[in-house]
Every structure is written in C-alpha cells, then in structure tokens.
mmCIF file with all atom_site columns, C-alpha atoms in Angstrom:
data_model
loop_
_atom_site.group_PDB
_atom_site.id
_atom_site.type_symbol
_atom_site.label_atom_id
_atom_site.label_alt_id
_atom_site.label_comp_id
_atom_site.label_asym_id
_atom_site.label_entity_id
_atom_site.label_seq_id
_atom_site.pdbx_PDB_ins_code
_atom_site.Cartn_x
_atom_site.Cartn_y
_atom_site.Cartn_z
_atom_site.occupancy
_atom_site.B_iso_or_equiv
_atom_site.pdbx_formal_charge
_atom_site.auth_seq_id
_atom_site.auth_comp_id
_atom_site.auth_asym_id
_atom_site.auth_atom_id
_atom_site.pdbx_PDB_model_num
ATOM 1   C CA . MET D 1 1   ? 17.618  1.050   1.390   1.00 86.00 ? 1   MET D CA 1
ATOM 2   C CA . PRO D 1 2   ? 14.094  -0.340  1.162   1.00 93.00 ? 2   PRO D CA 1
ATOM 3   C CA . THR D 1 3   ? 12.707  -1.575  -2.140  1.00 96.00 ? 3   THR D CA 1
ATOM 4   C CA . ILE D 1 4   ? 9.621   0.441   -3.083  1.00 98.00 ? 4   ILE D CA 1
ATOM 5   C CA . ALA D 1 5   ? 7.148   -0.085  -5.921  1.00 98.00 ? 5   ALA D CA 1
ATOM 6   C CA . VAL D 1 6   ? 4.513   2.336   -7.215  1.00 98.00 ? 6   VAL D CA 1
ATOM 7   C CA . VAL D 1 7   ? 1.737   0.357   -8.892  1.00 98.00 ? 7   VAL D CA 1
ATOM 8   C CA . PHE D 1 8   ? -0.817  2.516   -10.672 1.00 98.00 ? 8   PHE D CA 1
ATOM 9   C CA . HIS D 1 9   ? -3.404  2.842   -13.402 1.00 98.00 ? 9   HIS D CA 1
ATOM 10  C CA . SER D 1 10  ? -3.712  6.046   -15.429 1.00 98.00 ? 10  SER D CA 1
ATOM 11  C CA . GLY D 1 11  ? -6.483  6.643   -17.921 1.00 95.00 ? 11  GLY D CA 1
ATOM 12  C CA . TYR D 1 12  ? -5.343  9.937   -19.458 1.00 95.00 ? 12  TYR D CA 1
ATOM 13  C CA . GLY D 1 13  ? -1.801  10.483  -18.204 1.00 96.00 ? 13  GLY D CA 1
ATOM 14  C CA . HIS D 1 14  ? -2.506  12.619  -15.127 1.00 97.00 ? 14  HIS D CA 1
ATOM 15  C CA . THR D 1 15  ? -2.221  9.778   -12.612 1.00 98.00 ? 15  THR D CA 1
ATOM 16  C CA . GLN D 1 16  ? 0.907   8.610   -14.433 1.00 98.00 ? 16  GLN D CA 1
ATOM 17  C CA . ARG D 1 17  ? 2.512   12.024  -13.905 1.00 98.00 ? 17  ARG D CA 1
ATOM 18  C CA . MET D 1 18  ? 1.553   11.867  -10.273 1.00 98.00 ? 18  MET D CA 1
ATOM 19  C CA . ALA D 1 19  ? 3.017   8.332   -10.043 1.00 98.00 ? 19  ALA D CA 1
ATOM 20  C CA . GLN D 1 20  ? 6.266   9.592   -11.541 1.00 98.00 ? 20  GLN D CA 1
ATOM 21  C CA . ALA D 1 21  ? 6.470   12.344  -8.903  1.00 98.00 ? 21  ALA D CA 1
ATOM 22  C CA . VAL D 1 22  ? 5.748   9.866   -6.077  1.00 98.00 ? 22  VAL D CA 1
ATOM 23  C CA . ALA D 1 23  ? 8.360   7.461   -7.467  1.00 98.00 ? 23  ALA D CA 1
ATOM 24  C CA . GLN D 1 24  ? 10.918  10.263  -7.746  1.00 98.00 ? 24  GLN D CA 1
ATOM 25  C CA . GLY D 1 25  ? 10.463  11.125  -4.078  1.00 97.00 ? 25  GLY D CA 1
ATOM 26  C CA . ALA D 1 26  ? 10.482  7.506   -2.956  1.00 98.00 ? 26  ALA D CA 1
ATOM 27  C CA . GLY D 1 27  ? 13.258  6.235   -5.219  1.00 97.00 ? 27  GLY D CA 1
ATOM 28  C CA . ALA D 1 28  ? 10.692  3.679   -6.384  1.00 98.00 ? 28  ALA D CA 1
ATOM 29  C CA . ALA D 1 29  ? 10.117  1.489   -9.414  1.00 98.00 ? 29  ALA D CA 1
ATOM 30  C CA . LEU D 1 30  ? 7.004   2.208   -11.482 1.00 98.00 ? 30  LEU D CA 1
ATOM 31  C CA . ILE D 1 31  ? 4.622   -0.627  -12.362 1.00 98.00 ? 31  ILE D CA 1
ATOM 32  C CA . ALA D 1 32  ? 1.847   0.478   -14.720 1.00 98.00 ? 32  ALA D CA 1
ATOM 33  C CA . ILE D 1 33  ? -1.491  -1.331  -14.836 1.00 98.00 ? 33  ILE D CA 1
ATOM 34  C CA . ASP D 1 34  ? -2.462  -1.366  -18.515 1.00 98.00 ? 34  ASP D CA 1
ATOM 35  C CA . ALA D 1 35  ? -5.762  -0.447  -20.173 1.00 98.00 ? 35  ALA D CA 1
ATOM 36  C CA . GLU D 1 36  ? -6.970  -4.026  -19.680 1.00 98.00 ? 36  GLU D CA 1
ATOM 37  C CA . GLY D 1 37  ? -6.151  -4.057  -15.968 1.00 98.00 ? 37  GLY D CA 1
ATOM 38  C CA . ASN D 1 38  ? -3.045  -6.221  -16.284 1.00 98.00 ? 38  ASN D CA 1
ATOM 39  C CA . LEU D 1 39  ? 0.458   -5.843  -14.871 1.00 98.00 ? 39  LEU D CA 1
ATOM 40  C CA . PRO D 1 40  ? 3.535   -6.082  -17.076 1.00 98.00 ? 40  PRO D CA 1
ATOM 41  C CA . ALA D 1 41  ? 5.596   -9.284  -17.063 1.00 97.00 ? 41  ALA D CA 1
ATOM 42  C CA . GLY D 1 42  ? 7.284   -9.659  -13.694 1.00 97.00 ? 42  GLY D CA 1
ATOM 43  C CA . GLY D 1 43  ? 5.013   -7.077  -12.029 1.00 98.00 ? 43  GLY D CA 1
ATOM 44  C CA . TRP D 1 44  ? 3.573   -9.398  -9.397  1.00 98.00 ? 44  TRP D CA 1
ATOM 45  C CA . GLU D 1 45  ? 7.071   -10.613 -8.535  1.00 97.00 ? 45  GLU D CA 1
ATOM 46  C CA . GLN D 1 46  ? 8.252   -6.996  -8.107  1.00 97.00 ? 46  GLN D CA 1
ATOM 47  C CA . LEU D 1 47  ? 5.406   -6.340  -5.696  1.00 98.00 ? 47  LEU D CA 1
ATOM 48  C CA . LYS D 1 48  ? 6.163   -9.504  -3.729  1.00 96.00 ? 48  LYS D CA 1
ATOM 49  C CA . ALA D 1 49  ? 9.816   -8.431  -3.376  1.00 96.00 ? 49  ALA D CA 1
ATOM 50  C CA . ALA D 1 50  ? 9.030   -4.828  -2.381  1.00 97.00 ? 50  ALA D CA 1
ATOM 51  C CA . ASP D 1 51  ? 9.284   -3.556  1.188   1.00 96.00 ? 51  ASP D CA 1
ATOM 52  C CA . ALA D 1 52  ? 6.664   -0.891  0.412   1.00 97.00 ? 52  ALA D CA 1
ATOM 53  C CA . ILE D 1 53  ? 3.902   -0.636  -2.175  1.00 98.00 ? 53  ILE D CA 1
ATOM 54  C CA . ILE D 1 54  ? 2.331   2.705   -3.113  1.00 98.00 ? 54  ILE D CA 1
ATOM 55  C CA . PHE D 1 55  ? -0.999  2.359   -4.933  1.00 98.00 ? 55  PHE D CA 1
ATOM 56  C CA . GLY D 1 56  ? -2.267  4.928   -7.441  1.00 98.00 ? 56  GLY D CA 1
ATOM 57  C CA . THR D 1 57  ? -5.500  5.301   -9.369  1.00 98.00 ? 57  THR D CA 1
ATOM 58  C CA . PRO D 1 58  ? -7.660  7.991   -10.906 1.00 98.00 ? 58  PRO D CA 1
ATOM 59  C CA . THR D 1 59  ? -10.937 8.594   -9.094  1.00 97.00 ? 59  THR D CA 1
ATOM 60  C CA . TYR D 1 60  ? -13.747 7.576   -11.436 1.00 96.00 ? 60  TYR D CA 1
ATOM 61  C CA . MET D 1 61  ? -17.346 7.776   -10.235 1.00 95.00 ? 61  MET D CA 1
ATOM 62  C CA . GLY D 1 62  ? -16.171 8.110   -6.624  1.00 94.00 ? 62  GLY D CA 1
ATOM 63  C CA . ASN D 1 63  ? -14.002 5.009   -6.688  1.00 96.00 ? 63  ASN D CA 1
ATOM 64  C CA . VAL D 1 64  ? -10.890 3.458   -8.196  1.00 98.00 ? 64  VAL D CA 1
ATOM 65  C CA . SER D 1 65  ? -10.819 2.760   -11.941 1.00 98.00 ? 65  SER D CA 1
ATOM 66  C CA . TRP D 1 66  ? -12.087 -0.654  -13.065 1.00 98.00 ? 66  TRP D CA 1
ATOM 67  C CA . GLN D 1 67  ? -8.573  -1.465  -14.227 1.00 98.00 ? 67  GLN D CA 1
ATOM 68  C CA . PHE D 1 68  ? -7.225  -0.856  -10.729 1.00 98.00 ? 68  PHE D CA 1
ATOM 69  C CA . LYS D 1 69  ? -10.104 -2.877  -9.253  1.00 98.00 ? 69  LYS D CA 1
ATOM 70  C CA . LYS D 1 70  ? -9.171  -5.815  -11.505 1.00 98.00 ? 70  LYS D CA 1
ATOM 71  C CA . PHE D 1 71  ? -5.613  -5.592  -10.166 1.00 98.00 ? 71  PHE D CA 1
ATOM 72  C CA . ALA D 1 72  ? -6.916  -5.370  -6.571  1.00 98.00 ? 72  ALA D CA 1
ATOM 73  C CA . ASP D 1 73  ? -9.116  -8.427  -7.077  1.00 97.00 ? 73  ASP D CA 1
ATOM 74  C CA . GLY D 1 74  ? -6.163  -10.231 -8.672  1.00 97.00 ? 74  GLY D CA 1
ATOM 75  C CA . SER D 1 75  ? -4.122  -9.612  -5.530  1.00 97.00 ? 75  SER D CA 1
ATOM 76  C CA . SER D 1 76  ? -6.345  -12.044 -3.591  1.00 96.00 ? 76  SER D CA 1
ATOM 77  C CA . LYS D 1 77  ? -3.982  -14.948 -4.167  1.00 94.00 ? 77  LYS D CA 1
ATOM 78  C CA . TYR D 1 78  ? -1.239  -12.896 -2.486  1.00 95.00 ? 78  TYR D CA 1
ATOM 79  C CA . TRP D 1 79  ? -3.713  -12.092 0.299   1.00 95.00 ? 79  TRP D CA 1
ATOM 80  C CA . TYR D 1 80  ? -4.411  -15.801 0.777   1.00 96.00 ? 80  TYR D CA 1
ATOM 81  C CA . ALA D 1 81  ? -0.682  -16.483 1.182   1.00 95.00 ? 81  ALA D CA 1
ATOM 82  C CA . GLN D 1 82  ? -0.267  -13.324 3.339   1.00 95.00 ? 82  GLN D CA 1
ATOM 83  C CA . GLU D 1 83  ? 2.648   -12.271 1.119   1.00 96.00 ? 83  GLU D CA 1
ATOM 84  C CA . TRP D 1 84  ? 2.068   -8.526  1.566   1.00 97.00 ? 84  TRP D CA 1
ATOM 85  C CA . LYS D 1 85  ? 1.501   -8.689  5.331   1.00 96.00 ? 85  LYS D CA 1
ATOM 86  C CA . ASP D 1 86  ? 3.495   -6.036  7.246   1.00 94.00 ? 86  ASP D CA 1
ATOM 87  C CA . LYS D 1 87  ? 4.679   -4.309  4.070   1.00 96.00 ? 87  LYS D CA 1
ATOM 88  C CA . ILE D 1 88  ? 4.383   -0.524  4.058   1.00 97.00 ? 88  ILE D CA 1
ATOM 89  C CA . ALA D 1 89  ? 1.428   0.765   2.009   1.00 98.00 ? 89  ALA D CA 1
ATOM 90  C CA . ALA D 1 90  ? 0.242   4.171   0.833   1.00 98.00 ? 90  ALA D CA 1
ATOM 91  C CA . GLY D 1 91  ? -1.968  5.593   -1.880  1.00 98.00 ? 91  GLY D CA 1
ATOM 92  C CA . PHE D 1 92  ? -2.692  8.522   -4.170  1.00 98.00 ? 92  PHE D CA 1
ATOM 93  C CA . THR D 1 93  ? -5.370  9.607   -6.612  1.00 98.00 ? 93  THR D CA 1
ATOM 94  C CA . ASN D 1 94  ? -6.350  12.319  -9.090  1.00 97.00 ? 94  ASN D CA 1
ATOM 95  C CA . SER D 1 95  ? -9.710  13.558  -10.353 1.00 96.00 ? 95  SER D CA 1
ATOM 96  C CA . ALA D 1 96  ? -11.093 16.455  -12.381 1.00 94.00 ? 96  ALA D CA 1
ATOM 97  C CA . GLY D 1 97  ? -13.031 17.971  -9.479  1.00 91.00 ? 97  GLY D CA 1
ATOM 98  C CA . LEU D 1 98  ? -11.524 19.791  -6.516  1.00 87.00 ? 98  LEU D CA 1
ATOM 99  C CA . ASN D 1 99  ? -13.291 17.233  -4.324  1.00 89.00 ? 99  ASN D CA 1
ATOM 100 C CA . GLY D 1 100 ? -14.505 14.620  -6.786  1.00 88.00 ? 100 GLY D CA 1
ATOM 101 C CA . ASP D 1 101 ? -14.950 12.142  -3.911  1.00 93.00 ? 101 ASP D CA 1
ATOM 102 C CA . LYS D 1 102 ? -11.236 11.407  -3.991  1.00 95.00 ? 102 LYS D CA 1
ATOM 103 C CA . HIS D 1 103 ? -11.386 10.353  -0.349  1.00 95.00 ? 103 HIS D CA 1
ATOM 104 C CA . ALA D 1 104 ? -13.628 7.436   -1.352  1.00 96.00 ? 104 ALA D CA 1
ATOM 105 C CA . ALA D 1 105 ? -10.929 6.203   -3.755  1.00 97.00 ? 105 ALA D CA 1
ATOM 106 C CA . LEU D 1 106 ? -8.234  6.604   -1.075  1.00 97.00 ? 106 LEU D CA 1
ATOM 107 C CA . ASN D 1 107 ? -10.469 4.707   1.333   1.00 97.00 ? 107 ASN D CA 1
ATOM 108 C CA . ALA D 1 108 ? -10.729 1.849   -1.186  1.00 98.00 ? 108 ALA D CA 1
ATOM 109 C CA . LEU D 1 109 ? -6.919  1.733   -1.396  1.00 98.00 ? 109 LEU D CA 1
ATOM 110 C CA . PHE D 1 110 ? -6.647  1.835   2.408   1.00 98.00 ? 110 PHE D CA 1
ATOM 111 C CA . THR D 1 111 ? -9.213  -0.955  2.793   1.00 98.00 ? 111 THR D CA 1
ATOM 112 C CA . MET D 1 112 ? -7.373  -3.148  0.285   1.00 98.00 ? 112 MET D CA 1
ATOM 113 C CA . ALA D 1 113 ? -4.114  -2.558  2.155   1.00 98.00 ? 113 ALA D CA 1
ATOM 114 C CA . MET D 1 114 ? -5.790  -3.420  5.476   1.00 97.00 ? 114 MET D CA 1
ATOM 115 C CA . GLN D 1 115 ? -7.166  -6.633  3.949   1.00 97.00 ? 115 GLN D CA 1
ATOM 116 C CA . HIS D 1 116 ? -3.559  -7.539  3.157   1.00 97.00 ? 116 HIS D CA 1
ATOM 117 C CA . GLY D 1 117 ? -2.392  -6.693  6.706   1.00 97.00 ? 117 GLY D CA 1
ATOM 118 C CA . MET D 1 118 ? -0.206  -3.848  5.455   1.00 97.00 ? 118 MET D CA 1
ATOM 119 C CA . ILE D 1 119 ? 0.924   -0.752  7.400   1.00 96.00 ? 119 ILE D CA 1
ATOM 120 C CA . TRP D 1 120 ? -0.559  2.481   5.971   1.00 97.00 ? 120 TRP D CA 1
ATOM 121 C CA . VAL D 1 121 ? 1.441   5.710   5.710   1.00 98.00 ? 121 VAL D CA 1
ATOM 122 C CA . SER D 1 122 ? -0.446  9.020   5.834   1.00 96.00 ? 122 SER D CA 1
ATOM 123 C CA . GLN D 1 123 ? 0.314   12.192  3.863   1.00 94.00 ? 123 GLN D CA 1
ATOM 124 C CA . GLY D 1 124 ? 2.130   13.803  6.783   1.00 93.00 ? 124 GLY D CA 1
ATOM 125 C CA . LEU D 1 125 ? 1.983   17.367  5.421   1.00 94.00 ? 125 LEU D CA 1
ATOM 126 C CA . MET D 1 126 ? 0.373   20.396  6.983   1.00 94.00 ? 126 MET D CA 1
ATOM 127 C CA . PRO D 1 127 ? -2.397  21.902  4.846   1.00 93.00 ? 127 PRO D CA 1
ATOM 128 C CA . SER D 1 128 ? -2.167  25.100  2.831   1.00 95.00 ? 128 SER D CA 1
ATOM 129 C CA . ASN D 1 129 ? -5.560  26.373  3.979   1.00 94.00 ? 129 ASN D CA 1
ATOM 130 C CA . THR D 1 130 ? -5.168  30.053  4.757   1.00 95.00 ? 130 THR D CA 1
ATOM 131 C CA . LYS D 1 131 ? -6.370  33.070  2.772   1.00 96.00 ? 131 LYS D CA 1
ATOM 132 C CA . ALA D 1 132 ? -2.771  33.577  1.647   1.00 96.00 ? 132 ALA D CA 1
ATOM 133 C CA . ALA D 1 133 ? -2.526  30.034  0.218   1.00 95.00 ? 133 ALA D CA 1
ATOM 134 C CA . LYS D 1 134 ? -2.050  29.679  -3.550  1.00 95.00 ? 134 LYS D CA 1
ATOM 135 C CA . ARG D 1 135 ? -3.125  26.806  -5.827  1.00 94.00 ? 135 ARG D CA 1
ATOM 136 C CA . ASP D 1 136 ? 0.506   25.738  -6.349  1.00 94.00 ? 136 ASP D CA 1
ATOM 137 C CA . ASP D 1 137 ? 1.228   25.440  -2.623  1.00 94.00 ? 137 ASP D CA 1
ATOM 138 C CA . VAL D 1 138 ? 1.988   22.029  -1.160  1.00 95.00 ? 138 VAL D CA 1
ATOM 139 C CA . ASN D 1 139 ? -1.087  20.136  0.095   1.00 93.00 ? 139 ASN D CA 1
ATOM 140 C CA . TYR D 1 140 ? -3.400  22.883  -1.149  1.00 93.00 ? 140 TYR D CA 1
ATOM 141 C CA . LEU D 1 141 ? -6.199  20.341  -1.679  1.00 94.00 ? 141 LEU D CA 1
ATOM 142 C CA . VAL D 1 142 ? -5.694  19.216  1.929   1.00 93.00 ? 142 VAL D CA 1
ATOM 143 C CA . SER D 1 143 ? -5.487  15.458  2.274   1.00 94.00 ? 143 SER D CA 1
ATOM 144 C CA . PHE D 1 144 ? -4.175  13.528  5.233   1.00 95.00 ? 144 PHE D CA 1
ATOM 145 C CA . SER D 1 145 ? -4.929  9.949   4.102   1.00 95.00 ? 145 SER D CA 1
ATOM 146 C CA . GLY D 1 146 ? -2.741  10.023  0.990   1.00 96.00 ? 146 GLY D CA 1
ATOM 147 C CA . ALA D 1 147 ? -1.668  12.286  -1.838  1.00 97.00 ? 147 ALA D CA 1
ATOM 148 C CA . ILE D 1 148 ? -4.354  13.846  -4.041  1.00 96.00 ? 148 ILE D CA 1
ATOM 149 C CA . ALA D 1 149 ? -4.288  15.949  -7.188  1.00 96.00 ? 149 ALA D CA 1
ATOM 150 C CA . GLN D 1 150 ? -6.875  17.796  -9.269  1.00 95.00 ? 150 GLN D CA 1
ATOM 151 C CA . SER D 1 151 ? -6.706  18.132  -13.041 1.00 94.00 ? 151 SER D CA 1
ATOM 152 C CA . PRO D 1 152 ? -9.485  19.986  -14.897 1.00 90.00 ? 152 PRO D CA 1
ATOM 153 C CA . SER D 1 153 ? -11.244 17.684  -17.350 1.00 92.00 ? 153 SER D CA 1
ATOM 154 C CA . ASP D 1 154 ? -10.004 19.699  -20.320 1.00 93.00 ? 154 ASP D CA 1
ATOM 155 C CA . ALA D 1 155 ? -6.391  20.006  -19.081 1.00 93.00 ? 155 ALA D CA 1
ATOM 156 C CA . SER D 1 156 ? -3.563  17.852  -20.377 1.00 93.00 ? 156 SER D CA 1
ATOM 157 C CA . ALA D 1 157 ? -1.268  15.906  -18.053 1.00 92.00 ? 157 ALA D CA 1
ATOM 158 C CA . GLY D 1 158 ? 1.377   18.527  -18.823 1.00 92.00 ? 158 GLY D CA 1
ATOM 159 C CA . GLU D 1 159 ? -0.835  21.202  -17.244 1.00 92.00 ? 159 GLU D CA 1
ATOM 160 C CA . MET D 1 160 ? -1.046  19.628  -13.792 1.00 93.00 ? 160 MET D CA 1
ATOM 161 C CA . ALA D 1 161 ? -0.598  21.975  -10.832 1.00 94.00 ? 161 ALA D CA 1
ATOM 162 C CA . ALA D 1 162 ? 3.031   22.156  -9.730  1.00 96.00 ? 162 ALA D CA 1
ATOM 163 C CA . GLY D 1 163 ? 1.927   22.096  -6.086  1.00 96.00 ? 163 GLY D CA 1
ATOM 164 C CA . ASP D 1 164 ? 0.075   18.812  -6.570  1.00 95.00 ? 164 ASP D CA 1
ATOM 165 C CA . LEU D 1 165 ? 3.146   17.224  -8.150  1.00 97.00 ? 165 LEU D CA 1
ATOM 166 C CA . GLU D 1 166 ? 5.410   18.534  -5.382  1.00 97.00 ? 166 GLU D CA 1
ATOM 167 C CA . THR D 1 167 ? 2.934   17.197  -2.823  1.00 97.00 ? 167 THR D CA 1
ATOM 168 C CA . ALA D 1 168 ? 3.183   13.801  -4.555  1.00 98.00 ? 168 ALA D CA 1
ATOM 169 C CA . ARG D 1 169 ? 6.995   13.931  -4.532  1.00 98.00 ? 169 ARG D CA 1
ATOM 170 C CA . LEU D 1 170 ? 7.088   14.793  -0.835  1.00 98.00 ? 170 LEU D CA 1
ATOM 171 C CA . PHE D 1 171 ? 4.613   11.984  -0.179  1.00 98.00 ? 171 PHE D CA 1
ATOM 172 C CA . GLY D 1 172 ? 6.998   9.564   -1.869  1.00 98.00 ? 172 GLY D CA 1
ATOM 173 C CA . GLU D 1 173 ? 9.828   10.845  0.328   1.00 97.00 ? 173 GLU D CA 1
ATOM 174 C CA . ARG D 1 174 ? 7.706   10.259  3.442   1.00 97.00 ? 174 ARG D CA 1
ATOM 175 C CA . VAL D 1 175 ? 6.860   6.688   2.443   1.00 98.00 ? 175 VAL D CA 1
ATOM 176 C CA . ALA D 1 176 ? 10.548  5.985   1.754   1.00 97.00 ? 176 ALA D CA 1
ATOM 177 C CA . SER D 1 177 ? 11.509  7.426   5.140   1.00 95.00 ? 177 SER D CA 1
ATOM 178 C CA . VAL D 1 178 ? 8.959   5.287   6.986   1.00 95.00 ? 178 VAL D CA 1
ATOM 179 C CA . ALA D 1 179 ? 9.932   2.198   4.977   1.00 95.00 ? 179 ALA D CA 1
ATOM 180 C CA . ALA D 1 180 ? 13.608  2.778   5.822   1.00 94.00 ? 180 ALA D CA 1
ATOM 181 C CA . ARG D 1 181 ? 12.786  2.888   9.531   1.00 91.00 ? 181 ARG D CA 1
ATOM 182 C CA . MET D 1 182 ? 10.816  -0.355  9.210   1.00 87.00 ? 182 MET D CA 1
ATOM 183 C CA . THR D 1 183 ? 13.439  -2.218  7.183   1.00 82.00 ? 183 THR D CA 1
ATOM 184 C CA . ALA D 1 184 ? 15.523  -4.772  9.053   1.00 66.00 ? 184 ALA D CA 1
ATOM 185 C CA . GLY D 1 185 ? 18.933  -3.441  9.996   1.00 63.00 ? 185 GLY D CA 1
ATOM 186 C CA . HIS D 1 186 ? 17.752  0.133   10.530  1.00 59.00 ? 186 HIS D CA 1
ATOM 187 C CA . PRO D 1 187 ? 18.358  1.393   14.104  1.00 55.00 ? 187 PRO D CA 1
ATOM 188 C CA . LEU D 1 188 ? 14.618  2.025   14.601  1.00 52.00 ? 188 LEU D CA 1
ATOM 189 C CA . HIS D 1 189 ? 13.494  -1.364  13.265  1.00 51.00 ? 189 HIS D CA 1
ATOM 190 C CA . PRO D 1 190 ? 11.972  -3.570  15.991  1.00 49.00 ? 190 PRO D CA 1
ATOM 191 C CA . SER D 1 191 ? 14.652  -6.223  15.360  1.00 52.00 ? 191 SER D CA 1
ATOM 192 C CA . ALA D 1 192 ? 17.321  -3.737  16.456  1.00 51.00 ? 192 ALA D CA 1
ATOM 193 C CA . VAL D 1 193 ? 15.764  -3.169  19.898  1.00 50.00 ? 193 VAL D CA 1
ATOM 194 C CA . PRO D 1 194 ? 17.232  -5.485  22.556  1.00 53.00 ? 194 PRO D CA 1
ATOM 195 C CA . ALA D 1 195 ? 14.716  -7.789  24.240  1.00 52.00 ? 195 ALA D CA 1
#
C-alpha cells in the first residue's frame, strides 16, 4: 500500500472537512498547516516519506491562502534536492462562491507540483451537469483538475454539501488507486515490466 499524505490549510473548517473526506478515501495521513503557515513537528519528514501528496487550500482572492503559500515557498529546499520528484500529486480547494476562481487555486497547486517534478492526478469523475442534477450529486460543481467544494460564506463547516464531500472522498480513492499502480512491486509499476 502506498503512503499518502494530505497537507492542507483551513481558515474556517470547511477545507479541513474536505481534507478529512479526501484522507478517508485515500487512506491518508492528515498534515494541517497552522494559522501561521507552519507544519506540525515531523510534517516535512512525513511528506518526504510519502508516495503521494494531496494538497488542499481554501481559495482566497482567486488564489491559495497565504498560509499555504508560505508552506509552498518553504518546500523550495525539497525542490532543490528533488525529493518530491516522481511522487504522485493532486489538489483540492473550497470557496464561498460557486465559481470563486477555484480553478486559479488548483492551477497554483498544479504549478507547484510541476515545479517539484511530481505526477498530477485529475478528478476522474464525470460531471453532474444535466437538468436532472441535484446540488448533492457527485461532481456537481464540475471540476476535472482536482476536487472542489462550495460553502456559502455564512454556512458552518457542518453544513457543507454532502455531494462535495463525497466527491472529495472519491477523489481520495482515485489518488490512492493511481499511487498503488505507481508504487514499486505493483504489477503495473514500470519496474515490473520486463525489459
């Protein structure tokens, strides 16, 4: 089984709930970036040891939170040593608006992962985009780059849409499945194919 870490910042609890759903699907460890943009003791070591890293952040002003950006900038020493190269990567975000420029935040996560030479995993779910679709359907907000959620600005984390949380859980499952196929010893891993 691959080792998977979900590293995230949450300002008001919504992104944390989403992170929990992703981690449940992926069988992953949670690593919370605190209000000052710091990882807990041993956090960097957990990320170095992980086969896959799933990044999570709220979308603030069309980008990642400053706390997540501090973490991203802090990862440059791992970039310099190429310690995350060829790890599986994926990302998720939440904002108050149905759109809220969440794609810009996902793009920032994708770009950071590409800087590290990581392998990005997409959402992999068909959209719920018909007239019959309901707000609690899976991938109702329709993202292909990563998992997204929408939480009204006056809604608590406990009021998040069930469909968004299920989308996040399924996203975690997909990342775990891809990571398993890429982990040495798996029949589909390149090392298992005879030369």
